[in-house]
Short mmCIF file of C-alpha atoms in Angstrom, two decimals:
data_model
loop_
_atom_site.label_atom_id
_atom_site.label_comp_id
_atom_site.label_asym_id
_atom_site.label_seq_id
_atom_site.Cartn_x
_atom_site.Cartn_y
_atom_site.Cartn_z
CA MET A 734 -19.15 11.44 -10.85
CA SER A 735 -19.05 13.66 -7.68
CA ASP A 736 -17.69 17.07 -7.05
CA THR A 737 -16.75 16.42 -3.43
CA THR A 738 -13.28 17.53 -2.74
CA LEU A 739 -11.16 15.49 -0.58
CA VAL A 740 -9.42 16.54 2.56
CA THR A 741 -6.87 13.90 3.83
CA PRO A 742 -5.43 13.73 7.30
CA ALA A 743 -1.54 13.93 7.76
CA PRO A 744 0.08 10.48 6.92
CA PRO A 745 2.17 9.04 9.56
CA ALA A 746 5.92 9.83 9.36
CA ASP A 747 7.27 6.35 8.46
CA GLU A 748 9.31 5.43 5.32
CA THR A 749 6.15 3.65 3.58
CA ALA A 750 3.78 6.65 4.30
CA VAL A 751 6.43 8.96 2.82
CA SER A 752 6.73 6.85 -0.38
CA ASN A 753 2.82 6.58 -0.60
CA ALA A 754 2.06 10.02 0.65
CA PRO A 755 -1.45 11.05 -0.69
CA ALA A 756 -1.43 14.21 -2.58
CA PRO A 757 -4.08 16.83 -1.44
CA GLY A 758 -7.31 16.07 -3.38
CA GLY A 759 -5.59 13.10 -4.82
CA LEU A 760 -3.35 12.56 -7.82
CA SER A 761 -3.58 14.68 -10.87
CA SER A 762 -4.35 12.92 -14.10
CA GLY A 763 -1.12 13.55 -15.48
CA GLU A 764 0.77 12.30 -12.29
CA ALA A 765 -1.56 9.22 -12.32
CA ARG A 766 -0.58 8.39 -16.05
CA GLN A 767 2.97 8.65 -15.34
CA ARG A 768 2.77 6.22 -12.29
CA LEU A 769 0.77 3.79 -14.53
CA ALA A 770 3.44 3.89 -16.93
CA GLN A 771 6.24 3.27 -14.30
CA SER A 772 4.38 0.38 -12.28
CA GLY A 773 2.24 -1.06 -14.84
CA PRO A 774 -1.46 -1.96 -14.65
CA ASN A 775 -2.98 -3.06 -11.28
CA ALA A 776 -3.24 -6.62 -12.58
CA MET A 777 -1.92 -9.83 -12.91
CA PRO A 778 0.40 -10.14 -16.20
CA ASP A 779 -1.46 -12.23 -18.89
CA THR A 780 0.27 -15.49 -18.86
CA SER A 781 -1.76 -17.09 -21.36
CA VAL A 782 0.29 -18.75 -24.26
CA HIS A 783 -0.35 -18.04 -28.15
CA PRO A 784 -2.64 -20.98 -29.41
CA LEU A 785 0.11 -21.78 -31.91
CA ARG A 786 2.88 -22.07 -29.28
CA THR A 787 0.48 -24.18 -27.33
CA ALA A 788 -0.14 -26.45 -30.26
CA ILE A 789 3.56 -26.71 -30.76
CA GLY A 790 4.26 -27.56 -27.35
CA LYS A 791 2.08 -30.67 -27.50
CA PHE A 792 4.65 -31.83 -29.93
CA TRP A 793 7.47 -30.80 -27.90
CA SER A 794 8.09 -32.70 -24.68
CA PRO A 795 9.71 -36.28 -23.75
CA VAL A 796 6.89 -38.19 -24.62
CA PRO A 797 5.78 -36.86 -27.95
CA TRP A 798 9.75 -37.19 -28.72
CA MET A 799 9.31 -40.66 -28.21
CA LEU A 800 6.51 -41.05 -30.88
CA GLU A 801 8.61 -38.85 -33.26
CA ALA A 802 11.45 -41.04 -32.98
CA ALA A 803 9.32 -44.20 -33.60
CA ILE A 804 7.93 -42.44 -36.76
CA VAL A 805 11.70 -41.56 -38.06
CA LEU A 806 12.68 -45.07 -37.38
CA GLN A 807 9.64 -46.47 -39.35
CA LEU A 808 10.45 -44.18 -42.45
CA VAL A 809 13.80 -45.46 -42.11
CA LEU A 810 12.62 -48.86 -42.37
CA GLY A 811 10.55 -48.05 -45.28
CA LYS A 812 7.22 -48.98 -43.29
CA TYR A 813 5.27 -45.75 -44.26
CA VAL A 814 1.87 -47.16 -43.28
CA GLU A 815 3.31 -47.86 -39.79
CA ALA A 816 4.83 -44.44 -39.63
CA GLY A 817 1.30 -42.81 -40.67
CA ILE A 818 -0.59 -44.83 -37.91
CA ILE A 819 1.90 -43.61 -35.23
CA ALA A 820 1.81 -39.93 -36.57
CA GLY A 821 -2.14 -40.15 -36.41
CA LEU A 822 -1.83 -41.28 -32.85
CA LEU A 823 0.54 -38.35 -32.03
CA VAL A 824 -1.81 -36.04 -33.57
CA PHE A 825 -4.74 -37.53 -31.64
CA ASN A 826 -2.91 -37.35 -28.56
CA ALA A 827 -2.09 -33.47 -29.07
CA VAL A 828 -5.50 -32.67 -30.44
CA LEU A 829 -7.37 -34.20 -27.59
CA GLY A 830 -5.37 -32.31 -24.90
CA LEU A 831 -5.89 -28.97 -26.66
CA PHE A 832 -9.32 -29.46 -26.79
CA GLN A 833 -10.09 -30.20 -23.32
CA GLU A 834 -7.58 -27.51 -21.98
CA SER A 835 -9.07 -24.86 -24.23
CA ARG A 836 -12.59 -25.58 -22.98
CA ALA A 837 -11.20 -25.17 -19.48
CA GLN A 838 -9.26 -22.04 -20.23
CA ALA A 839 -12.66 -20.43 -21.77
CA THR A 840 -14.30 -21.10 -18.66
CA LEU A 841 -11.81 -19.47 -16.65
CA ALA A 842 -11.60 -16.56 -18.98
CA ALA A 843 -15.58 -16.16 -18.56
CA LEU A 844 -15.05 -16.29 -14.82
CA LYS A 845 -12.35 -13.70 -14.83
CA SER A 846 -14.52 -11.29 -16.97
CA ARG A 847 -17.26 -11.52 -14.52
CA LEU A 848 -14.68 -10.74 -11.69
CA ALA A 849 -13.51 -7.19 -13.08
CA LEU A 850 -13.40 -4.52 -10.30
CA ASN A 851 -13.90 -0.92 -10.31
CA ALA A 852 -12.80 1.58 -7.66
CA SER A 853 -13.88 4.87 -6.52
CA VAL A 854 -10.92 7.25 -6.60
CA CYS A 855 -10.10 10.78 -6.11
CA ARG A 856 -8.12 12.38 -8.84
CA ASP A 857 -7.82 16.17 -9.63
CA GLY A 858 -9.85 16.87 -6.59
CA THR A 859 -12.97 14.99 -7.62
CA TRP A 860 -14.23 11.46 -6.89
CA SER A 861 -14.62 9.18 -9.90
CA THR A 862 -15.19 5.47 -10.76
CA ILE A 863 -12.45 3.80 -12.74
CA ALA A 864 -11.47 0.34 -13.68
CA ALA A 865 -9.41 -1.25 -10.82
CA ALA A 866 -6.59 -1.90 -13.21
CA ASP A 867 -5.80 1.79 -13.45
CA LEU A 868 -5.10 2.28 -9.92
CA VAL A 869 -1.49 3.40 -9.11
CA PRO A 870 0.49 3.67 -5.99
CA GLY A 871 -0.45 7.06 -4.30
CA ASP A 872 -4.19 6.89 -5.41
CA VAL A 873 -6.79 7.94 -2.69
CA VAL A 874 -9.35 5.39 -2.80
CA LYS A 875 -12.94 4.93 -1.06
CA LEU A 876 -13.73 1.61 0.55
CA SER A 877 -17.41 1.09 0.82
CA LEU A 878 -19.72 -1.61 2.32
CA GLY A 879 -19.47 -4.87 0.36
CA GLY A 880 -16.80 -3.66 -1.95
CA ILE A 881 -13.47 -5.55 -2.70
CA VAL A 882 -10.18 -3.88 -1.59
CA ALA A 883 -8.69 -3.66 -5.28
CA ALA A 884 -4.77 -3.23 -4.32
CA ASP A 885 -2.85 -3.10 -1.03
CA MET A 886 -3.82 -0.06 1.02
CA ARG A 887 -3.35 1.81 4.05
CA LEU A 888 -6.43 3.41 5.72
CA LEU A 889 -6.27 7.05 6.04
CA SER A 890 -9.58 7.79 7.73
CA GLY A 891 -12.72 6.12 8.61
CA ASN A 892 -13.55 2.62 10.17
CA ALA A 893 -14.27 -0.80 8.44
CA LEU A 894 -14.58 -4.35 9.14
CA LEU A 895 -12.30 -6.12 6.71
CA ASP A 896 -12.38 -9.83 5.83
CA HIS A 897 -9.02 -11.01 4.95
CA SER A 898 -9.94 -14.74 4.83
CA MET A 899 -9.28 -15.14 1.06
CA LEU A 900 -5.38 -14.39 1.63
CA THR A 901 -4.54 -14.73 5.16
CA GLY A 902 -6.99 -17.50 6.26
CA GLU A 903 -8.09 -15.63 9.21
CA SER A 904 -11.74 -16.56 9.64
CA VAL A 905 -12.59 -13.54 11.93
CA PRO A 906 -12.62 -10.13 10.32
CA ILE A 907 -10.37 -7.39 11.59
CA GLU A 908 -11.71 -3.97 12.79
CA ALA A 909 -9.62 -1.39 10.58
CA ALA A 910 -9.04 2.45 11.32
CA ALA A 911 -6.48 4.92 10.21
CA GLY A 912 -3.05 3.42 9.87
CA THR A 913 -4.41 -0.22 9.01
CA GLN A 914 -2.85 -2.02 6.21
CA THR A 915 -4.96 -4.06 4.15
CA PHE A 916 -4.48 -5.91 1.09
CA ALA A 917 -5.88 -6.71 -2.36
CA GLY A 918 -8.71 -9.19 -2.17
CA ALA A 919 -10.11 -8.26 1.33
CA LEU A 920 -13.87 -7.69 1.70
CA VAL A 921 -15.46 -4.82 3.21
CA ARG A 922 -17.92 -6.33 5.54
CA ARG A 923 -18.97 -3.11 7.49
CA GLY A 924 -18.30 0.64 7.60
CA ALA A 925 -16.58 2.93 5.16
CA ALA A 926 -12.88 4.41 4.89
CA VAL A 927 -10.66 6.24 2.55
CA ALA A 928 -7.20 4.68 2.14
CA VAL A 929 -4.06 5.38 0.02
CA VAL A 930 -2.74 2.80 -2.51
CA THR A 931 0.69 1.30 -1.42
CA ALA A 932 1.20 -1.54 -3.94
CA THR A 933 -0.44 -2.64 -7.06
CA GLY A 934 -0.20 -5.57 -9.50
CA THR A 935 2.30 -8.20 -8.72
CA ASN A 936 3.79 -6.21 -6.18
CA THR A 937 0.70 -6.83 -3.85
CA ARG A 938 0.64 -9.66 -1.40
CA PHE A 939 -1.82 -11.26 -3.61
CA GLY A 940 0.13 -10.59 -6.59
CA ARG A 941 3.38 -12.19 -4.99
CA THR A 942 1.23 -15.27 -4.21
CA ALA A 943 -0.32 -15.45 -7.55
CA GLU A 944 3.32 -15.40 -8.82
CA LEU A 945 4.47 -18.36 -6.70
CA VAL A 946 1.47 -20.34 -8.14
CA ARG A 947 2.43 -19.48 -11.77
CA THR A 948 5.87 -20.69 -11.54
CA ALA A 949 5.26 -23.72 -9.43
CA HIS A 950 5.76 -26.51 -11.91
CA VAL A 951 6.57 -30.26 -11.57
CA VAL A 952 7.01 -33.09 -14.06
CA SER A 953 3.50 -34.75 -14.28
CA SER A 954 3.05 -38.14 -12.74
CA GLN A 955 1.54 -39.27 -16.13
CA GLN A 956 4.85 -38.50 -18.00
CA LYS A 957 6.97 -40.28 -15.12
CA ALA A 958 4.97 -43.27 -15.60
CA VAL A 959 5.15 -43.14 -19.60
CA LEU A 960 9.04 -42.58 -19.18
CA LEU A 961 9.38 -45.50 -16.43
CA VAL A 962 7.69 -47.84 -18.72
CA VAL A 963 10.05 -46.89 -21.70
CA ARG A 964 13.13 -46.85 -19.65
CA ASN A 965 12.37 -50.64 -18.64
CA LEU A 966 11.53 -51.52 -22.02
CA ALA A 967 14.58 -49.97 -23.22
CA LEU A 968 17.02 -51.97 -20.83
CA PHE A 969 15.26 -55.04 -21.71
CA SER A 970 15.42 -54.47 -25.33
CA GLY A 971 18.97 -53.35 -25.04
CA ALA A 972 19.82 -56.61 -23.72
CA VAL A 973 17.91 -58.50 -26.51
CA ILE A 974 19.78 -56.14 -29.14
CA VAL A 975 22.89 -57.24 -27.90
CA LEU A 976 22.25 -60.69 -28.03
CA LEU A 977 20.92 -60.16 -31.56
CA ILE A 978 23.87 -58.45 -32.75
CA GLY A 979 26.15 -61.20 -31.19
CA GLY A 980 24.06 -63.86 -32.68
CA ALA A 981 24.06 -62.10 -36.04
CA LEU A 982 27.84 -61.61 -36.00
CA TYR A 983 28.32 -65.41 -35.00
CA LEU A 984 26.00 -66.57 -37.67
CA ARG A 985 28.11 -64.06 -40.22
CA ILE A 986 24.76 -62.26 -41.30
CA PRO A 987 25.78 -59.15 -43.46
CA PHE A 988 25.86 -56.10 -41.61
CA ALA A 989 23.07 -54.23 -44.03
CA ASP A 990 20.70 -56.99 -42.60
CA ILE A 991 21.47 -56.44 -38.96
CA ILE A 992 20.49 -52.70 -39.09
CA PRO A 993 16.75 -53.16 -39.98
CA LEU A 994 16.97 -55.92 -37.10
CA VAL A 995 18.19 -53.49 -34.69
CA LEU A 996 15.81 -50.78 -35.61
CA THR A 997 12.99 -53.22 -35.17
CA ALA A 998 13.99 -54.08 -31.91
CA VAL A 999 14.42 -50.36 -30.75
CA LEU A 1000 10.77 -50.01 -32.19
CA ALA A 1001 9.81 -52.74 -30.03
CA SER A 1002 10.78 -50.68 -26.99
CA ILE A 1003 8.47 -47.76 -27.72
CA PRO A 1004 4.90 -48.22 -26.43
CA VAL A 1005 3.42 -45.86 -29.26
CA ALA A 1006 -0.18 -46.38 -27.97
CA LEU A 1007 0.47 -45.74 -24.39
CA PRO A 1008 0.47 -41.90 -24.59
CA ALA A 1009 -2.83 -41.76 -26.44
CA THR A 1010 -4.40 -44.25 -23.92
CA PHE A 1011 -3.24 -42.05 -20.88
CA THR A 1012 -4.46 -38.93 -22.71
CA LEU A 1013 -8.02 -40.72 -23.59
CA SER A 1014 -8.53 -41.88 -20.15
CA ALA A 1015 -7.65 -38.41 -18.57
CA ALA A 1016 -9.82 -36.77 -20.87
CA LEU A 1017 -12.72 -38.99 -20.05
CA GLY A 1018 -11.97 -38.51 -16.21
CA ALA A 1019 -11.95 -34.60 -16.86
CA ARG A 1020 -15.27 -34.83 -18.14
CA ALA A 1021 -16.80 -36.92 -15.36
CA LEU A 1022 -15.32 -34.42 -13.01
CA ALA A 1023 -16.83 -31.44 -14.89
CA ALA A 1024 -20.19 -33.22 -14.59
CA ARG A 1025 -19.61 -33.01 -10.78
CA GLY A 1026 -18.66 -29.25 -10.96
CA VAL A 1027 -14.90 -29.86 -11.06
CA LEU A 1028 -12.81 -27.59 -13.51
CA SER A 1029 -9.58 -29.38 -14.49
CA THR A 1030 -7.31 -26.94 -16.29
CA ARG A 1031 -4.92 -29.54 -17.47
CA LEU A 1032 -5.46 -33.20 -18.54
CA THR A 1033 -2.43 -34.45 -16.50
CA ALA A 1034 -4.10 -32.83 -13.20
CA VAL A 1035 -6.66 -35.51 -13.40
CA ASP A 1036 -4.03 -38.22 -13.09
CA GLU A 1037 -1.95 -36.39 -10.77
CA ALA A 1038 -4.85 -35.94 -8.15
CA GLY A 1039 -5.44 -39.68 -8.31
CA THR A 1040 -1.80 -40.61 -7.42
CA MET A 1041 -1.20 -37.86 -4.70
CA ASP A 1042 -0.25 -39.26 -1.16
CA ILE A 1043 -0.53 -35.89 0.78
CA LEU A 1044 -3.21 -33.24 0.72
CA CYS A 1045 -2.35 -29.90 2.26
CA ALA A 1046 -5.93 -28.58 2.96
CA ASP A 1047 -6.57 -24.74 3.75
CA LYS A 1048 -8.94 -24.40 6.38
CA THR A 1049 -11.18 -21.19 5.64
CA GLY A 1050 -13.77 -22.03 3.22
CA THR A 1051 -12.09 -25.37 2.59
CA LEU A 1052 -12.60 -27.35 5.55
CA THR A 1053 -15.03 -24.75 7.06
CA ARG A 1054 -17.84 -22.73 5.89
CA ASN A 1055 -16.04 -19.32 5.96
CA ALA A 1056 -19.34 -18.13 8.04
CA LEU A 1057 -19.10 -17.25 11.59
CA THR A 1058 -21.70 -19.28 13.51
CA VAL A 1059 -22.93 -19.02 17.27
CA THR A 1060 -20.98 -21.99 18.93
CA THR A 1061 -21.69 -21.50 22.79
CA VAL A 1062 -24.09 -19.15 24.68
CA TRP A 1063 -23.35 -19.09 28.38
CA PRO A 1064 -26.33 -17.39 30.35
CA GLY A 1065 -25.87 -15.22 33.37
CA PRO A 1066 -27.69 -16.25 36.67
CA GLY A 1067 -31.49 -16.41 36.39
CA LEU A 1068 -31.46 -16.37 32.41
CA ASP A 1069 -31.55 -18.88 29.75
CA LYS A 1070 -29.47 -19.19 26.44
CA GLY A 1071 -32.42 -18.05 24.22
CA HIS A 1072 -33.03 -14.79 26.18
CA VAL A 1073 -29.17 -13.86 25.82
CA LEU A 1074 -29.40 -14.50 22.31
CA LEU A 1075 -32.55 -12.41 22.15
CA LEU A 1076 -30.74 -9.38 23.75
CA ALA A 1077 -27.81 -10.05 21.58
CA ALA A 1078 -29.87 -9.84 18.46
CA LEU A 1079 -31.71 -6.72 19.41
CA ALA A 1080 -28.37 -4.92 19.42
CA SER A 1081 -27.19 -6.40 16.04
CA ALA A 1082 -27.91 -4.59 12.84
CA GLU A 1083 -30.70 -6.17 10.63
CA GLY A 1084 -29.50 -7.02 7.14
CA SER A 1085 -25.87 -6.24 7.81
CA GLN A 1086 -22.91 -7.68 5.82
CA ASP A 1087 -21.38 -7.92 9.49
CA PRO A 1088 -20.89 -11.58 9.93
CA VAL A 1089 -21.14 -11.21 13.74
CA ASP A 1090 -24.46 -9.55 13.60
CA SER A 1091 -25.76 -11.85 10.82
CA SER A 1092 -24.92 -15.15 12.94
CA ILE A 1093 -26.41 -13.60 16.07
CA ARG A 1094 -29.54 -12.57 14.60
CA ALA A 1095 -29.93 -15.95 12.51
CA ALA A 1096 -29.38 -17.94 15.81
CA ALA A 1097 -32.09 -15.87 17.49
CA SER A 1098 -34.48 -15.75 14.58
CA GLY A 1099 -37.12 -17.47 16.46
CA ASP A 1100 -36.78 -15.59 19.84
CA ILE A 1101 -37.03 -12.37 17.77
CA LYS A 1102 -40.27 -13.16 16.26
CA ALA A 1103 -41.68 -14.28 19.49
CA THR A 1104 -40.43 -11.67 21.85
CA ALA A 1105 -42.55 -8.75 23.37
CA LEU A 1106 -39.79 -6.56 23.44
CA LYS A 1107 -40.05 -3.54 20.92
CA LEU A 1108 -36.82 -2.09 19.66
CA THR A 1109 -37.18 1.75 20.22
CA ASP A 1110 -33.37 2.82 19.33
CA PHE A 1111 -30.14 1.29 17.78
CA THR A 1112 -26.72 2.61 17.46
CA PRO A 1113 -24.53 0.45 15.06
CA PHE A 1114 -21.14 -1.07 16.50
CA ASP A 1115 -18.63 1.64 16.92
CA PRO A 1116 -15.16 0.52 16.74
CA ALA A 1117 -13.89 3.23 19.16
CA LYS A 1118 -16.17 2.14 21.88
CA LYS A 1119 -15.89 -1.83 20.45
CA MET A 1120 -19.56 -2.28 21.25
CA SER A 1121 -23.16 -1.66 19.84
CA GLU A 1122 -26.15 -0.43 21.74
CA ALA A 1123 -30.06 -0.58 21.67
CA SER A 1124 -33.08 0.30 23.62
CA ALA A 1125 -36.23 -1.52 23.76
CA THR A 1126 -39.38 -1.38 25.72
CA ASP A 1127 -41.45 -4.44 27.14
CA SER A 1128 -45.23 -4.89 27.35
CA SER A 1129 -45.31 -2.82 30.50
CA GLY A 1130 -43.74 0.13 28.82
CA ALA A 1131 -40.38 -0.04 30.67
CA THR A 1132 -37.36 0.97 28.73
CA LEU A 1133 -34.25 -1.77 28.74
CA LYS A 1134 -30.85 -0.74 27.68
CA ILE A 1135 -28.85 -3.49 25.88
CA VAL A 1136 -25.19 -3.29 24.97
CA LYS A 1137 -22.96 -5.99 23.05
CA GLY A 1138 -19.34 -6.17 22.37
CA ALA A 1139 -15.91 -7.00 23.59
CA PHE A 1140 -15.94 -8.84 26.89
CA ALA A 1141 -13.40 -6.31 28.55
CA VAL A 1142 -15.71 -3.31 27.46
CA ILE A 1143 -18.98 -4.67 28.55
CA GLY A 1144 -17.79 -6.34 31.64
CA ALA A 1145 -16.72 -2.84 32.71
CA LEU A 1146 -20.15 -1.40 32.31
CA ALA A 1147 -21.98 -4.10 34.29
CA GLU A 1148 -21.52 -5.70 37.73
CA PRO A 1149 -18.21 -7.82 38.29
CA SER A 1150 -18.95 -11.39 37.68
CA PRO A 1151 -15.78 -13.76 38.47
CA ALA A 1152 -17.55 -16.75 36.81
CA ALA A 1153 -17.85 -14.76 33.57
CA VAL A 1154 -14.41 -13.81 33.65
CA ALA A 1155 -13.25 -17.54 33.99
CA GLN A 1156 -15.72 -18.65 31.14
CA ALA A 1157 -14.53 -16.03 28.81
CA GLY A 1158 -10.97 -17.04 29.43
CA GLU A 1159 -11.72 -20.50 28.77
CA LEU A 1160 -13.63 -19.70 25.60
CA GLU A 1161 -10.88 -17.38 24.32
CA GLY A 1162 -8.24 -19.83 25.04
CA LYS A 1163 -9.91 -22.37 22.96
CA GLY A 1164 -9.94 -19.85 20.00
CA PHE A 1165 -13.51 -18.75 19.97
CA ARG A 1166 -14.44 -15.05 19.47
CA VAL A 1167 -16.28 -13.95 22.70
CA LEU A 1168 -18.64 -11.36 22.91
CA ALA A 1169 -20.64 -10.24 26.04
CA VAL A 1170 -24.25 -9.12 26.45
CA ALA A 1171 -25.38 -6.61 29.12
CA ALA A 1172 -28.80 -5.27 29.85
CA GLY A 1173 -30.93 -3.23 32.35
CA ALA A 1174 -31.27 0.34 33.51
CA ALA A 1175 -28.66 2.55 32.01
CA SER A 1176 -27.30 3.17 35.53
CA ALA A 1177 -27.41 -0.43 36.70
CA MET A 1178 -26.42 -2.85 33.74
CA LYS A 1179 -26.12 -6.43 34.51
CA LEU A 1180 -24.09 -9.22 32.53
CA ALA A 1181 -26.62 -11.17 30.63
CA GLY A 1182 -24.23 -13.75 29.35
CA LEU A 1183 -21.50 -14.60 26.91
CA ILE A 1184 -21.58 -15.68 23.03
CA ALA A 1185 -18.91 -17.57 21.45
CA LEU A 1186 -18.55 -17.65 17.68
CA SER A 1187 -16.34 -19.58 15.56
CA ASP A 1188 -16.24 -20.74 11.70
CA PRO A 1189 -17.52 -24.32 11.96
CA PRO A 1190 -16.47 -27.17 10.02
CA ARG A 1191 -18.39 -27.99 6.67
CA ASP A 1192 -20.73 -30.74 7.11
CA ASP A 1193 -18.75 -32.88 4.64
CA ALA A 1194 -15.47 -32.10 5.80
CA ALA A 1195 -15.14 -35.10 8.60
CA ALA A 1196 -16.41 -37.70 6.05
CA LEU A 1197 -14.11 -36.45 3.40
CA VAL A 1198 -11.01 -36.37 5.57
CA ALA A 1199 -12.03 -40.14 6.78
CA GLU A 1200 -12.43 -41.17 3.20
CA LEU A 1201 -9.08 -39.66 2.09
CA HIS A 1202 -7.31 -41.40 4.98
CA GLY A 1203 -9.00 -44.83 4.00
CA LEU A 1204 -7.50 -44.14 0.33
CA GLY A 1205 -4.12 -43.68 1.80
CA VAL A 1206 -3.81 -39.84 1.43
CA GLN A 1207 -2.46 -38.20 4.31
CA VAL A 1208 -4.29 -34.93 5.05
CA THR A 1209 -2.42 -32.01 6.74
CA MET A 1210 -4.20 -28.68 7.51
CA VAL A 1211 -2.24 -25.55 6.42
CA THR A 1212 -3.79 -22.12 7.47
CA GLY A 1213 -2.98 -18.44 8.12
CA ASP A 1214 -5.40 -18.68 11.34
CA SER A 1215 -4.32 -18.86 14.75
CA PRO A 1216 -3.07 -22.25 16.25
CA ALA A 1217 -5.67 -22.14 18.99
CA THR A 1218 -8.52 -22.01 16.17
CA ALA A 1219 -6.87 -24.35 13.67
CA ALA A 1220 -6.73 -26.83 16.56
CA ILE A 1221 -10.21 -27.08 17.22
CA VAL A 1222 -11.28 -27.30 13.45
CA ALA A 1223 -8.75 -29.98 13.07
CA HIS A 1224 -9.99 -32.04 15.81
CA ALA A 1225 -13.53 -31.71 14.72
CA VAL A 1226 -12.77 -33.04 11.31
CA GLY A 1227 -10.54 -35.80 12.35
CA LEU A 1228 -7.08 -34.28 12.13
CA ASP A 1229 -5.82 -35.45 15.54
CA GLY A 1230 -2.11 -34.63 15.54
CA ALA A 1231 0.38 -32.07 16.71
CA THR A 1232 0.47 -28.55 15.77
CA CYS A 1233 3.68 -26.92 14.33
CA PRO A 1234 5.25 -24.23 16.10
CA GLN A 1235 4.99 -20.98 14.35
CA GLY A 1236 8.24 -19.97 12.75
CA SER A 1237 10.33 -21.04 10.00
CA ILE A 1238 9.41 -24.37 8.27
CA PRO A 1239 12.24 -26.41 8.28
CA ALA A 1240 13.35 -27.83 4.90
CA ASP A 1241 13.47 -31.41 6.10
CA ILE A 1242 9.97 -31.35 7.44
CA ARG A 1243 8.25 -34.85 7.44
CA PRO A 1244 4.60 -34.88 6.42
CA ASP A 1245 3.69 -37.15 9.53
CA ALA A 1246 5.43 -34.72 12.06
CA TYR A 1247 2.47 -32.56 12.30
CA ALA A 1248 -1.37 -32.25 11.30
CA VAL A 1249 -1.78 -28.56 11.52
CA PHE A 1250 0.44 -25.91 10.21
CA ALA A 1251 -1.23 -22.56 11.53
CA GLY A 1252 -0.06 -18.99 11.04
CA VAL A 1253 1.35 -19.75 7.86
CA LEU A 1254 1.77 -17.03 4.98
CA PRO A 1255 0.99 -18.01 1.31
CA GLU A 1256 4.95 -17.88 0.83
CA ASP A 1257 5.53 -20.48 3.57
CA LYS A 1258 2.76 -22.92 1.81
CA TYR A 1259 4.63 -22.89 -1.16
CA LYS A 1260 7.75 -23.83 0.92
CA LEU A 1261 5.91 -26.67 2.77
CA VAL A 1262 4.70 -28.14 -0.46
CA LYS A 1263 8.20 -27.94 -2.09
CA ALA A 1264 9.54 -29.57 1.11
CA PHE A 1265 7.10 -32.35 0.95
CA GLN A 1266 7.86 -32.84 -2.90
CA HIS A 1267 11.70 -32.93 -2.02
CA GLY A 1268 10.91 -36.02 0.28
CA GLY A 1269 9.38 -37.77 -2.82
CA HIS A 1270 5.86 -37.23 -2.17
CA ILE A 1271 2.92 -36.25 -4.58
CA VAL A 1272 1.17 -33.31 -2.94
CA GLY A 1273 -2.15 -31.76 -3.36
CA MET A 1274 -2.62 -28.19 -2.37
#
């Protein structure tokens, strides 16, 4: 705990800022308790169902009803042994499902406990560390390197590089300064900042997305299959029963003898062993998937995954590595790619969590070890200047200044280069992030070259897409990233189709209309899946 007193800048004069205006020195403990009581904890609500209710639910759905009806009919006919066998199948079906799903839920609970977050917050004029669940709107929070943003916030001061890829799908982190809005789940890649909490719990963008996922339910394909079999058998048995009754009446069989005959025919239309067979096969499938590192939270999900005909795949971290990588190096006149990378690496922080600096130093690792240049001074990336600086000496003792940053900034410091301008425009048009590197005497800098970075596809992504296509599954990319960046990745993994124009997604959208949906928010992903489902498709997301 620290005794540092916070002095906050004046917030912008907008409606959001007024409602979440930070108090000098942060909130008081009393005010924080009142707001916590009003807004609730900064966490997703516990949606877990009581074990007893879960167990009862295994006996309360269309398929169990079918077995329960068969038990009643067997008891009416006086066939107690057969009724006991069907009851045993019913219980076996429920116990197997409960056992498998309870194991999955226990694993998820263990993962959640490891992801518990803390936050550095200023209350009563002093900084302290509290559980992130206790944050309330109006709290003043410190964001530090490597930390996770615990709620929706607006930056008050400082500068930070924020990775929003988990929520928005943007593969390139954003430079954030005072006034920037950030969201729960973002990762601080570089820098530090002070922010005010604007929303917590289910009111955050992450919370609204989680609520959409929680409420998204459809009837399982397994249940549909069982009910379809029962319907067809019922239609056939109905016809047989009509013939039986007609024949019995024609033969003047006593009505008391017709009833058992009809009940027996009804029982014949109920496939009592089918649900247990489905459950057993799903449990074996879930066990096989677990051995491959796949966690199935519901047994029906195994069958659903096997019957889907459309897969809506995210881009960042799913089809790509979610790690910026040097894709293209354009050297200036008289230089080679290795020298451009070396200069850029010298102007990059060593051991930084900044994905740009890390990727450049990784690409130039061999050149760094072999160089005769010796780094004498380094200034980390400054968001205000949009560049980092370094000084190095060569074997003769001459000093070399190196700058790396946005092309527009670096290009203004060096001699003009029409070729570099054209090359930068071409690379940016393809969705790459382009950096420029310049070096030389402080008064006579020359553009050394350009470096283009992107989030490359996973090594197995193209093969996976091809395999899914071979299995008859249509793959569609759905991402929050820009259309240009998404199109590059889509082409690389074999998704060669049109990109949907940004905007509202039509309710009658066809899966084969577009291969890529870019600039899509989580709410729009939900709407897209529902639109495909309304078209009769089984959709994986």
